[in-house]
Coordinates of N, CA and C in Angstrom, one line a residue:
Chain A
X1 N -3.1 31.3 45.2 CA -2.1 30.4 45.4 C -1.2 30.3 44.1
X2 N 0.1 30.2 43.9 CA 1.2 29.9 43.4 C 1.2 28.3 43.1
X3 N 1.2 27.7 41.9 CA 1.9 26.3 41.4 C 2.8 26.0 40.0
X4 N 3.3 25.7 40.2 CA 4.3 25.1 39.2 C 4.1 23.6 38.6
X5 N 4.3 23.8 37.3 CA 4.4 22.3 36.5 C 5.1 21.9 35.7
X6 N 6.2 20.6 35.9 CA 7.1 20.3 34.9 C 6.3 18.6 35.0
X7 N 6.0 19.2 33.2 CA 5.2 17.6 32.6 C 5.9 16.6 32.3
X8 N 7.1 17.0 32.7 CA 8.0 15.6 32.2 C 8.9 15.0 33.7
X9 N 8.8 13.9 33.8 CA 9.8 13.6 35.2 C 10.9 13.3 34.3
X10 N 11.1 13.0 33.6 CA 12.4 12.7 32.4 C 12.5 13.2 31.1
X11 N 13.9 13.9 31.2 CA 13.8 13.9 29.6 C 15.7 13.7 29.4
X12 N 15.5 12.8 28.0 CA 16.9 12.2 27.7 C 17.1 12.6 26.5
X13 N 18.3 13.3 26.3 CA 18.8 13.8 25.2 C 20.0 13.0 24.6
X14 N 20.7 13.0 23.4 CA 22.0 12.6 22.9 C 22.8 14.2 23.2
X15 N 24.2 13.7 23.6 CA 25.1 15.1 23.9 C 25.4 15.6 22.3
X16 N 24.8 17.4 22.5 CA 25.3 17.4 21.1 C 23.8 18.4 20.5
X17 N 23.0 17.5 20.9 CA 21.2 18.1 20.8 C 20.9 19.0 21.8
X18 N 20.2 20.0 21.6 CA 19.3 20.5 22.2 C 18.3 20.2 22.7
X19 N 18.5 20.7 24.0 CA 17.5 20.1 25.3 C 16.5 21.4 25.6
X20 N 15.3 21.0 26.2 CA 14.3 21.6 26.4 C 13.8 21.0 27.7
X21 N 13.5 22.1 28.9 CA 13.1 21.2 29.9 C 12.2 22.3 30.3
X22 N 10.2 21.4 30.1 CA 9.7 22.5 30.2 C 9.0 22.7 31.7
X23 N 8.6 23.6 31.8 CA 7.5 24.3 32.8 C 6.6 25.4 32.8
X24 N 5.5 25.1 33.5 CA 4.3 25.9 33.3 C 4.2 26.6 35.1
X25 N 3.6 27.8 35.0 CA 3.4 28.1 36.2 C 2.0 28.6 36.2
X26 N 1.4 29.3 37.5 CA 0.1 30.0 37.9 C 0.3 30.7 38.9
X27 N 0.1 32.1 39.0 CA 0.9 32.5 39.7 C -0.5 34.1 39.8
X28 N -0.8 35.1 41.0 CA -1.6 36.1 40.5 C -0.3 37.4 40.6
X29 N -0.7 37.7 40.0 CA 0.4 39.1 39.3 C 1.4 38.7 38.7
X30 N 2.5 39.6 39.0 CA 3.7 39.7 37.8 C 4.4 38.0 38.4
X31 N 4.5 37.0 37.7 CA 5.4 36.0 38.1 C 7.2 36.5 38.1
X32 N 7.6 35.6 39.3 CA 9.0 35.6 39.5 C 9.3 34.3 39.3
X33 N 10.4 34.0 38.0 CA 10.5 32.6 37.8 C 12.0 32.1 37.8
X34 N 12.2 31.2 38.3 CA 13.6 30.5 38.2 C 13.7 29.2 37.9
X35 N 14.9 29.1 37.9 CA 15.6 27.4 37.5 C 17.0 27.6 38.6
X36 N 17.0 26.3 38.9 CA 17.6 25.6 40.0 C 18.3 23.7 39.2
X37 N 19.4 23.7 39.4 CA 19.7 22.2 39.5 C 20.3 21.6 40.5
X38 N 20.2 20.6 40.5 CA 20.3 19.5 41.5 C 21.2 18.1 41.1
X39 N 22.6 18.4 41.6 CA 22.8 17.1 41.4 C 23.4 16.2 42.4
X40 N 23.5 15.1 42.4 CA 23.5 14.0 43.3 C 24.3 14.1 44.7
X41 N 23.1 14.1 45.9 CA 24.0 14.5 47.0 C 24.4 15.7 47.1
X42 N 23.7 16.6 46.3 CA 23.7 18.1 46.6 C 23.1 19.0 46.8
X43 N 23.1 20.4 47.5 CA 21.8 21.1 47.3 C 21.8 21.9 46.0
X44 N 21.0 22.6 45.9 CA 20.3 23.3 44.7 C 21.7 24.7 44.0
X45 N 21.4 24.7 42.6 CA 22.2 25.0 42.3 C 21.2 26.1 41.6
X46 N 21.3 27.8 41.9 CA 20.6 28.4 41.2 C 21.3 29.0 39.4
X47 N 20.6 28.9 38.8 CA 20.7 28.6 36.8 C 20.7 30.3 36.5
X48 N 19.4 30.3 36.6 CA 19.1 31.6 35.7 C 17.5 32.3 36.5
X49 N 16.9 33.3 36.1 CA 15.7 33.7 36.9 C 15.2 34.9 35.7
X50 N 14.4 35.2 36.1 CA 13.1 36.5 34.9 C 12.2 36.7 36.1
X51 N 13.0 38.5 36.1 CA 12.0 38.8 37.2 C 11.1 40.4 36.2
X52 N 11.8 40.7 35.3 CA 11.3 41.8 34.0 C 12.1 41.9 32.9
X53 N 11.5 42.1 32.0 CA 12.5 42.7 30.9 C 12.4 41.6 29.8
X54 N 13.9 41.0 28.9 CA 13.5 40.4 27.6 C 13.4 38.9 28.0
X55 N 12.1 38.6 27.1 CA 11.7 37.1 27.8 C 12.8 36.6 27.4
X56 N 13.8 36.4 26.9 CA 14.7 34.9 26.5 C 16.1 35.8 27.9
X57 N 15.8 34.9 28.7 CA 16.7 35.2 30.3 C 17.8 34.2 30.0
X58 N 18.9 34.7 30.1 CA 20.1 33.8 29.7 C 21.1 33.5 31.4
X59 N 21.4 32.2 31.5 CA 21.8 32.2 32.8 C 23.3 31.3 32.7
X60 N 23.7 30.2 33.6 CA 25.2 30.2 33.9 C 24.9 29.1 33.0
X61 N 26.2 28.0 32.8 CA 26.8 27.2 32.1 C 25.8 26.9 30.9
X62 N 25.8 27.7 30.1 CA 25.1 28.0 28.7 C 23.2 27.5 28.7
X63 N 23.1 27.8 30.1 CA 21.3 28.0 30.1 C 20.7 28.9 30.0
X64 N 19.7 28.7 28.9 CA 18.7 30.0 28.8 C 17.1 29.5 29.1
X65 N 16.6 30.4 29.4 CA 14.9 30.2 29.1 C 14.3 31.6 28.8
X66 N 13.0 31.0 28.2 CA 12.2 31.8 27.3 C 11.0 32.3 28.2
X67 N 11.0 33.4 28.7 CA 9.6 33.7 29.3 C 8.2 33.6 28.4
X68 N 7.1 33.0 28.6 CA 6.2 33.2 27.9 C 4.8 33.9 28.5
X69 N 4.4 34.7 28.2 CA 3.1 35.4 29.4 C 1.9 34.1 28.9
X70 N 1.4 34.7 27.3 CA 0.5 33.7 27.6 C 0.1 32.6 27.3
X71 N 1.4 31.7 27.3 CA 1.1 30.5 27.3 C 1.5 29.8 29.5
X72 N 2.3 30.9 30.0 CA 2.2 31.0 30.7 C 3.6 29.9 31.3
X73 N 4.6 29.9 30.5 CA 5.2 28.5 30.6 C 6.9 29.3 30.7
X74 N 8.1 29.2 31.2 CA 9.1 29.3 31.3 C 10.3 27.8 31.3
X75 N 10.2 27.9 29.6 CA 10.9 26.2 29.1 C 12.3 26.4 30.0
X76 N 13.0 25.9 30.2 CA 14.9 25.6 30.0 C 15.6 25.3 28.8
X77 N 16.3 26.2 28.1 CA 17.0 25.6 26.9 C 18.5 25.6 26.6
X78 N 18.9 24.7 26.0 CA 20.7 24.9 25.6 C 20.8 24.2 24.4
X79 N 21.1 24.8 23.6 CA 21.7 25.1 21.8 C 22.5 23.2 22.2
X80 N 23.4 23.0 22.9 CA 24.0 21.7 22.4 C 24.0 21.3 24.2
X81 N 24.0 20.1 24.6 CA 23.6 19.4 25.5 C 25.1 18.8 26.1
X82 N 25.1 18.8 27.1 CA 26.7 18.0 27.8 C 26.7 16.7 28.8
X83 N 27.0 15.5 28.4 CA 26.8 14.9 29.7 C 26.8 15.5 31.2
X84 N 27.9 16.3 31.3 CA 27.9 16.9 32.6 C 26.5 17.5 32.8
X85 N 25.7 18.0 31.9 CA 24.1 18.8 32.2 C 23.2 17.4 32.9
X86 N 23.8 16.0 32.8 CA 23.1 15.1 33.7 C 22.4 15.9 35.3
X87 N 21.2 15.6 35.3 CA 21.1 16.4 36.9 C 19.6 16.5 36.9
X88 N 19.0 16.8 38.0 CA 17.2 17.2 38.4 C 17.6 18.4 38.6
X89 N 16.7 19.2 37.7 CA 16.1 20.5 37.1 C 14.8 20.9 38.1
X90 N 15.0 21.7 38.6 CA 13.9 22.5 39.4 C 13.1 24.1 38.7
X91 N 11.7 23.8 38.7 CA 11.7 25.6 37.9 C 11.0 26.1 39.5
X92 N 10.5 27.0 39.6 CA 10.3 27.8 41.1 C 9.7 29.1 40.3
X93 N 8.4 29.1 40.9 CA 7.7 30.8 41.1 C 7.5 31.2 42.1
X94 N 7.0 32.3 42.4 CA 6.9 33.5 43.3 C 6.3 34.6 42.8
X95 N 5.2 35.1 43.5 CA 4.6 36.9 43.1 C 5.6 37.5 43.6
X96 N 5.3 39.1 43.4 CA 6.4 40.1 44.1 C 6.0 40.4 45.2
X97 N 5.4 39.7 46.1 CA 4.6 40.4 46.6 C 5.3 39.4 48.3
X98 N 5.5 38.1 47.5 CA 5.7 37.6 48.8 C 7.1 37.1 49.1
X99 N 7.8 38.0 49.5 CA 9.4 37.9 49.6 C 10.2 36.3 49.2
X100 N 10.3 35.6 50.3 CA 11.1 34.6 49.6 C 10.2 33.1 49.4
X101 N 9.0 33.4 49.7 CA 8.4 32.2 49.2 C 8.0 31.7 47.9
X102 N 9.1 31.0 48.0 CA 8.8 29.9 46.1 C 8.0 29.0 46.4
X103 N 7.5 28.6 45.2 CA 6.8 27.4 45.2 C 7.9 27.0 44.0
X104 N 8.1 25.2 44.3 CA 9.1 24.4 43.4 C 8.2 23.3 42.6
X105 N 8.4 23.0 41.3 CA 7.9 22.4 40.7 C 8.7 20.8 41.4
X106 N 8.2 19.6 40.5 CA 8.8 18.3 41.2 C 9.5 18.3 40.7
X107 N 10.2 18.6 39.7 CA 11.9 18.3 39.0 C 11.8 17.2 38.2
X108 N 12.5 17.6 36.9 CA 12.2 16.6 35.8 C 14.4 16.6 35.6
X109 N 14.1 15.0 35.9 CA 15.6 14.5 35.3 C 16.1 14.5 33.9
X110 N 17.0 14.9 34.0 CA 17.7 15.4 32.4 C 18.6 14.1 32.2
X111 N 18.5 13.2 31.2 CA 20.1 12.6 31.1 C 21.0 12.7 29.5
X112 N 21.6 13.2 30.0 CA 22.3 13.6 28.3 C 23.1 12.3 28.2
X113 N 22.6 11.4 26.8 CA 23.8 10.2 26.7 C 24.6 10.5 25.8
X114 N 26.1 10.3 25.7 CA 27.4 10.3 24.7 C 27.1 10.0 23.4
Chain B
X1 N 31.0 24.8 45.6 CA 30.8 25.0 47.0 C 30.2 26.6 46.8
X2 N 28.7 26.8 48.0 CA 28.0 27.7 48.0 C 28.0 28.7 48.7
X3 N 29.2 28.2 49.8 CA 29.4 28.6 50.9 C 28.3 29.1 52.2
X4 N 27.6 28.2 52.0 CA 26.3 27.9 53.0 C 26.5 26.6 53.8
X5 N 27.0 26.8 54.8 CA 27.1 25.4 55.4 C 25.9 24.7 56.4
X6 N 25.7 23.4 56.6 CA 24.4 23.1 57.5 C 25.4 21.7 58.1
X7 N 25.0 21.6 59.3 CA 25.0 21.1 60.1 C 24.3 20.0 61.1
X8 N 24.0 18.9 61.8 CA 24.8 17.9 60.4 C 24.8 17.2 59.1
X9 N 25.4 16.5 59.0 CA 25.5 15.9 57.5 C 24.1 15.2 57.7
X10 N 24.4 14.3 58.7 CA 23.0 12.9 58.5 C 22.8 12.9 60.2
X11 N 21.3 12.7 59.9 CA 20.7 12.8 61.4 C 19.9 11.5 61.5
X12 N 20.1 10.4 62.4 CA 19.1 9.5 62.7 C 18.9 9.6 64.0
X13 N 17.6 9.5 64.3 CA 16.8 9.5 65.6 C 15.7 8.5 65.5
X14 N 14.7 8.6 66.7 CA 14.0 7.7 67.0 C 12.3 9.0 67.3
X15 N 11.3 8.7 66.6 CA 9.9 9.0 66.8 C 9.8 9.5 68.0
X16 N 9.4 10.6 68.3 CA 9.0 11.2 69.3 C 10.1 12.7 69.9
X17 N 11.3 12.1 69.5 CA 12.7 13.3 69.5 C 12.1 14.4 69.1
X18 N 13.5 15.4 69.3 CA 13.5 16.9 69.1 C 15.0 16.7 68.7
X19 N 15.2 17.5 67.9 CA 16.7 17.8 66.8 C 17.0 18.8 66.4
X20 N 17.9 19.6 66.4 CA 18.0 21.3 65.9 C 19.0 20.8 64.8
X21 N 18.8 21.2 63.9 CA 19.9 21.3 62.5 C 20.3 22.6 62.0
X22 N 21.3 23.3 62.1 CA 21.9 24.3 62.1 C 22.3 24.9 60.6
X23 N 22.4 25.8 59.8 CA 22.7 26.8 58.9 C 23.6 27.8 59.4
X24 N 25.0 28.3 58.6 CA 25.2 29.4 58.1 C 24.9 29.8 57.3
X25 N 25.1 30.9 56.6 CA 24.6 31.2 55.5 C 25.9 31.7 54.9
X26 N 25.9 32.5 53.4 CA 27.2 33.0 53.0 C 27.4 34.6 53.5
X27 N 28.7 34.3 53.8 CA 29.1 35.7 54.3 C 28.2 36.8 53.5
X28 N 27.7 37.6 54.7 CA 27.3 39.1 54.2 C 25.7 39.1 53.6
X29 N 24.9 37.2 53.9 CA 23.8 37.1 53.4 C 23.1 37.6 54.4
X30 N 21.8 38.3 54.5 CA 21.1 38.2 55.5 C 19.9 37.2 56.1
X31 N 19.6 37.1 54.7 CA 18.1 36.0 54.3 C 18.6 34.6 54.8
X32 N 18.2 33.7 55.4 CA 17.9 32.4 55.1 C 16.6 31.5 54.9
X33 N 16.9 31.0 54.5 CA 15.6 29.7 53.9 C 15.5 28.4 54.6
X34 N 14.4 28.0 55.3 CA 14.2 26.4 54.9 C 13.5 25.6 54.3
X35 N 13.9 24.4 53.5 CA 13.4 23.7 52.7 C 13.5 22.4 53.4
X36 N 12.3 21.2 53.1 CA 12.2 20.4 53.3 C 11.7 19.7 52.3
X37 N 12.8 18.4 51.6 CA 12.7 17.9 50.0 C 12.9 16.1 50.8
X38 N 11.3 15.9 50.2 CA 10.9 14.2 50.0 C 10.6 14.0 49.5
X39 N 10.8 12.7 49.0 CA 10.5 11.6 47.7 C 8.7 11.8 47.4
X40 N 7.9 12.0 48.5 CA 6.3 12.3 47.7 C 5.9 13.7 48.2
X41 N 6.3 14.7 48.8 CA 5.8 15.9 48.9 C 6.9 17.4 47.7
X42 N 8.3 16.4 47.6 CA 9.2 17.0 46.8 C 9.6 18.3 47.7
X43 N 9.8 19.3 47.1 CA 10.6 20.5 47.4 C 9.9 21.5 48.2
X44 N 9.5 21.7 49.9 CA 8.6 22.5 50.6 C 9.3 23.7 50.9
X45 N 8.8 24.7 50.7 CA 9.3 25.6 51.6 C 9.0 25.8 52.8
X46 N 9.8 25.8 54.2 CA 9.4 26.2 55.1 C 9.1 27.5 55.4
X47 N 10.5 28.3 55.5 CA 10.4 29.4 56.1 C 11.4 30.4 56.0
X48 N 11.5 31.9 55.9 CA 12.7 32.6 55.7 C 12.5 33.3 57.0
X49 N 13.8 33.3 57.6 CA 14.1 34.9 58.2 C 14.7 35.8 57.8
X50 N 15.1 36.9 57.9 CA 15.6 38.0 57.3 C 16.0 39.1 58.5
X51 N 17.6 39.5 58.8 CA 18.1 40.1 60.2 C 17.7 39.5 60.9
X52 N 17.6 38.4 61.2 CA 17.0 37.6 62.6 C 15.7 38.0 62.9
X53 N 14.6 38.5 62.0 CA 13.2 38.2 61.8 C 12.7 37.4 61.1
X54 N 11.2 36.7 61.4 CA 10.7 35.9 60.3 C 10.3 36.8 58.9
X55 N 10.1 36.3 57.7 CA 9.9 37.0 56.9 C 8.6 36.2 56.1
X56 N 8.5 35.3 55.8 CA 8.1 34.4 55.0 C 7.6 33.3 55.5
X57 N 6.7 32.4 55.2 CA 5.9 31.4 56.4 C 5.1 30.4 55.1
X58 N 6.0 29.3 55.1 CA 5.9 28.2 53.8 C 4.5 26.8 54.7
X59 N 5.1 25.8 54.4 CA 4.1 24.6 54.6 C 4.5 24.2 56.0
X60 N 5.0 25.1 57.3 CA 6.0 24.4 58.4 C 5.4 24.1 59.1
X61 N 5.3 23.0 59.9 CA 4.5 22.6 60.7 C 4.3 23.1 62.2
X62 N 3.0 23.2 63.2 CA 3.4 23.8 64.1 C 4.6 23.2 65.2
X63 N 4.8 21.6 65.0 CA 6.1 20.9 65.6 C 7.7 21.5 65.1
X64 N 7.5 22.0 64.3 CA 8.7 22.8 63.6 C 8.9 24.1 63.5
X65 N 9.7 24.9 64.5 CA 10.5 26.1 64.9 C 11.7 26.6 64.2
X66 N 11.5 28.1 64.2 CA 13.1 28.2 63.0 C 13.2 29.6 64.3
X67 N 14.6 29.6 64.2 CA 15.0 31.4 64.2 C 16.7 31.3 64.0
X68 N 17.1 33.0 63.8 CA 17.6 33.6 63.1 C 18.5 34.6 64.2
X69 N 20.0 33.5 64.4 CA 20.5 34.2 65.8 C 21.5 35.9 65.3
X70 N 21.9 36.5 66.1 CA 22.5 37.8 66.0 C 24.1 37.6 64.9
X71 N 24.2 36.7 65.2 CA 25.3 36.1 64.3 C 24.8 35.8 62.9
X72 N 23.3 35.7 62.8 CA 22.9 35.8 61.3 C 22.7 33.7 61.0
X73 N 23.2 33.0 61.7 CA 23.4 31.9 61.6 C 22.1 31.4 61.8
X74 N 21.4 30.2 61.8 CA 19.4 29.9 61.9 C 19.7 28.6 62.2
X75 N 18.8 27.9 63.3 CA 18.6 26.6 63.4 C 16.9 26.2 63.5
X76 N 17.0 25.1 62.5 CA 15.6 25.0 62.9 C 15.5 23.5 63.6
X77 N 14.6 23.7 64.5 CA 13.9 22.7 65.3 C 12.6 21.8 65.4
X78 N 13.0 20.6 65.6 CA 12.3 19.8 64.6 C 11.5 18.5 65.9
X79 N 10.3 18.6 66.2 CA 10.1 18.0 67.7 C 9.0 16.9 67.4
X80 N 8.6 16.1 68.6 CA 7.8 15.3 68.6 C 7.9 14.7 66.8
X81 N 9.0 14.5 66.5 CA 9.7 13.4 65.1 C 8.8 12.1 65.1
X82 N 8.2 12.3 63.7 CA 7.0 11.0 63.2 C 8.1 10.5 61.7
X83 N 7.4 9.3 61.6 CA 8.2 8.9 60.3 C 7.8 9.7 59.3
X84 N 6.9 10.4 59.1 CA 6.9 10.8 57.8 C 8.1 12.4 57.7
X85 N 8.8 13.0 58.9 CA 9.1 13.9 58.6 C 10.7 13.5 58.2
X86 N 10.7 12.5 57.3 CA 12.5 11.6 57.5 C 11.9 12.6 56.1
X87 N 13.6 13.3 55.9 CA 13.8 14.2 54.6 C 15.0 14.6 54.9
X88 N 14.7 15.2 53.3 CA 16.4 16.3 53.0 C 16.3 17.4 53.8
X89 N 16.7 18.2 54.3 CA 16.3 19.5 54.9 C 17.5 20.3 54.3
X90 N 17.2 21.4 53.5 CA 18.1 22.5 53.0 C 17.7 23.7 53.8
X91 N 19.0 24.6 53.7 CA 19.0 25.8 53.8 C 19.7 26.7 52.8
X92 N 18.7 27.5 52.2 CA 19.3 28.7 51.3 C 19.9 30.2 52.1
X93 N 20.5 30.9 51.1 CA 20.9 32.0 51.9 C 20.5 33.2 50.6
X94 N 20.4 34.0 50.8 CA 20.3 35.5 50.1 C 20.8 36.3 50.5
X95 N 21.4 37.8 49.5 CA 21.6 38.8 50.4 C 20.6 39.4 51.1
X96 N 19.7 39.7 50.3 CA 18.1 40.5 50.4 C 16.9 39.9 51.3
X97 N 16.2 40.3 50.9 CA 14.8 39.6 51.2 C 14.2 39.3 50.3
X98 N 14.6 39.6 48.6 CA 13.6 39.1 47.8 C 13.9 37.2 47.4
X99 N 14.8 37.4 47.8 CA 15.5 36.1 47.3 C 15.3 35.2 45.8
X100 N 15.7 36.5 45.3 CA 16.1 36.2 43.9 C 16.9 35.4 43.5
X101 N 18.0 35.0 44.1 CA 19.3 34.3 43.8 C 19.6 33.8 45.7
X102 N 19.1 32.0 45.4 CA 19.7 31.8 47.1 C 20.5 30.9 46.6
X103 N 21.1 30.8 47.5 CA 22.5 29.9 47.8 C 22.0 28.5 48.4
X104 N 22.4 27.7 48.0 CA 21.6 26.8 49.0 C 23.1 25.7 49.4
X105 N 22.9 25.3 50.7 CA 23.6 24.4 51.1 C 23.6 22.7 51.2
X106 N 24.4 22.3 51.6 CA 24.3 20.3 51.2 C 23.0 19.5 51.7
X107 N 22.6 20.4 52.8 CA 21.7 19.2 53.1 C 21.9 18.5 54.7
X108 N 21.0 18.4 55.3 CA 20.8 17.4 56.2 C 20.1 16.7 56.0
X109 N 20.8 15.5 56.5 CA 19.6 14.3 56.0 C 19.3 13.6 56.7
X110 N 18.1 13.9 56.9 CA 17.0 13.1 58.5 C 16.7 11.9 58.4
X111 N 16.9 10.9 59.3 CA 16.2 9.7 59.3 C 15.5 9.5 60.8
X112 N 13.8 9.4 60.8 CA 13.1 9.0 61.7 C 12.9 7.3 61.7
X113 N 13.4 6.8 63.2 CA 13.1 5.6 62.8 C 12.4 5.1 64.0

């Protein structure tokens, strides 16, 4: 079985700081990992993904994450934080094995204040 | 805009109903997804098809039916409606089958009452 863990339901930044929004996964074989956001009254917004290659996966509006094997964890990061990054953060794995079934972590809210 | 559209916006019914909630997906995708997102189970996956096959088989209940018409478009069906199944219901799209990158659309939003 496939699960995902984001230990934080919240995390609040000042705009300006660097955010970190983490997650842990369990996964048997090669993990497929993503980020997804979510904001209000909308559906899912896909970020960035690591399906091989160099762990630090760089994705859209200045998000990156860091693949880690063995701590086993794929954080969210951005060098400086924007109120607009306000939103619920989704991380999602998958083996290769089983086409489009993710498993979604619960989503940890981001609020960047001014 | 994802260009995945679902159909309708907001659904209220009454326990015991049947309800089809409809998906496109974005031009030229083949894959779709369903998701089912509430306040204590969070983000489920249901189910993908792929060409109008099933592909993939998440947490769906056997009261809940999906398929994947020739037009590429998916409705799933949602029957004998208990309170607990009031949720967001999404639909993603992909081009593929791996569904590395899905599109996901607004949302229906179910209310059992």
């Amino acid at each position: 079985a496939q699960s995902v863990a984001q230990p934080e339901d919240q995390v609040n930044v000042a705009e300006g700081n660097p955010l970190t929004v983490k997650c842990t996964y369990s996964v048997s074989g090669n993990p497929y990992l993503f980020w997804y956001v979510q904001y209000p009254n909308r559906g899912l917004q896909f970020l960035l993904k690591y399906i091989t290659g160099d762990n630090l996966v760089k994705g859209s509006y200045g998000f990156e994450a860091e693949f880690n094997k063995s701590q086993t964890s794929f954080h969210l990061k951005k060098p400086s934080a924007l109120v607009s990054d306000s939103a619920l953060y989704f991380c999602a794995v998958r083996d290769g094995t089983n086409a489009g079934k993710s498993t979604f972590g619960d989503g940890t809210t981001l609020t960047v204040k001014p | 805009d994802s260009g995945v559209t679902q159909t309708p916006k907001h659904l209220i019914t009454a326990t015991g109903q049947r309800v089809t909630l409809r998906c496109s997906p974005r031009s030229g995708d083949l894959s779709v997804y369903w998701y089912q997102q509430s306040l204590d189970q969070g983000l489920q996956f249901l189910i993908q098809y792929y060409n109008g096959e099933e592909r993939a088989k998440g947490n769906i209940l056997e009261r809940f039916s999906a398929q994947q018409f020739p037009d590429l478009h998916s409705e799933l069906n949602l029957s004998s409606l208990e309170l607990g199944d009031s949720a967001l219901y999404f639909c993603a799209s992909s081009a593929g089958t791996s569904g590395y990158e899905q599109y996901f659309g607004p949302g229906t939003r179910l209310t059992v009452t």
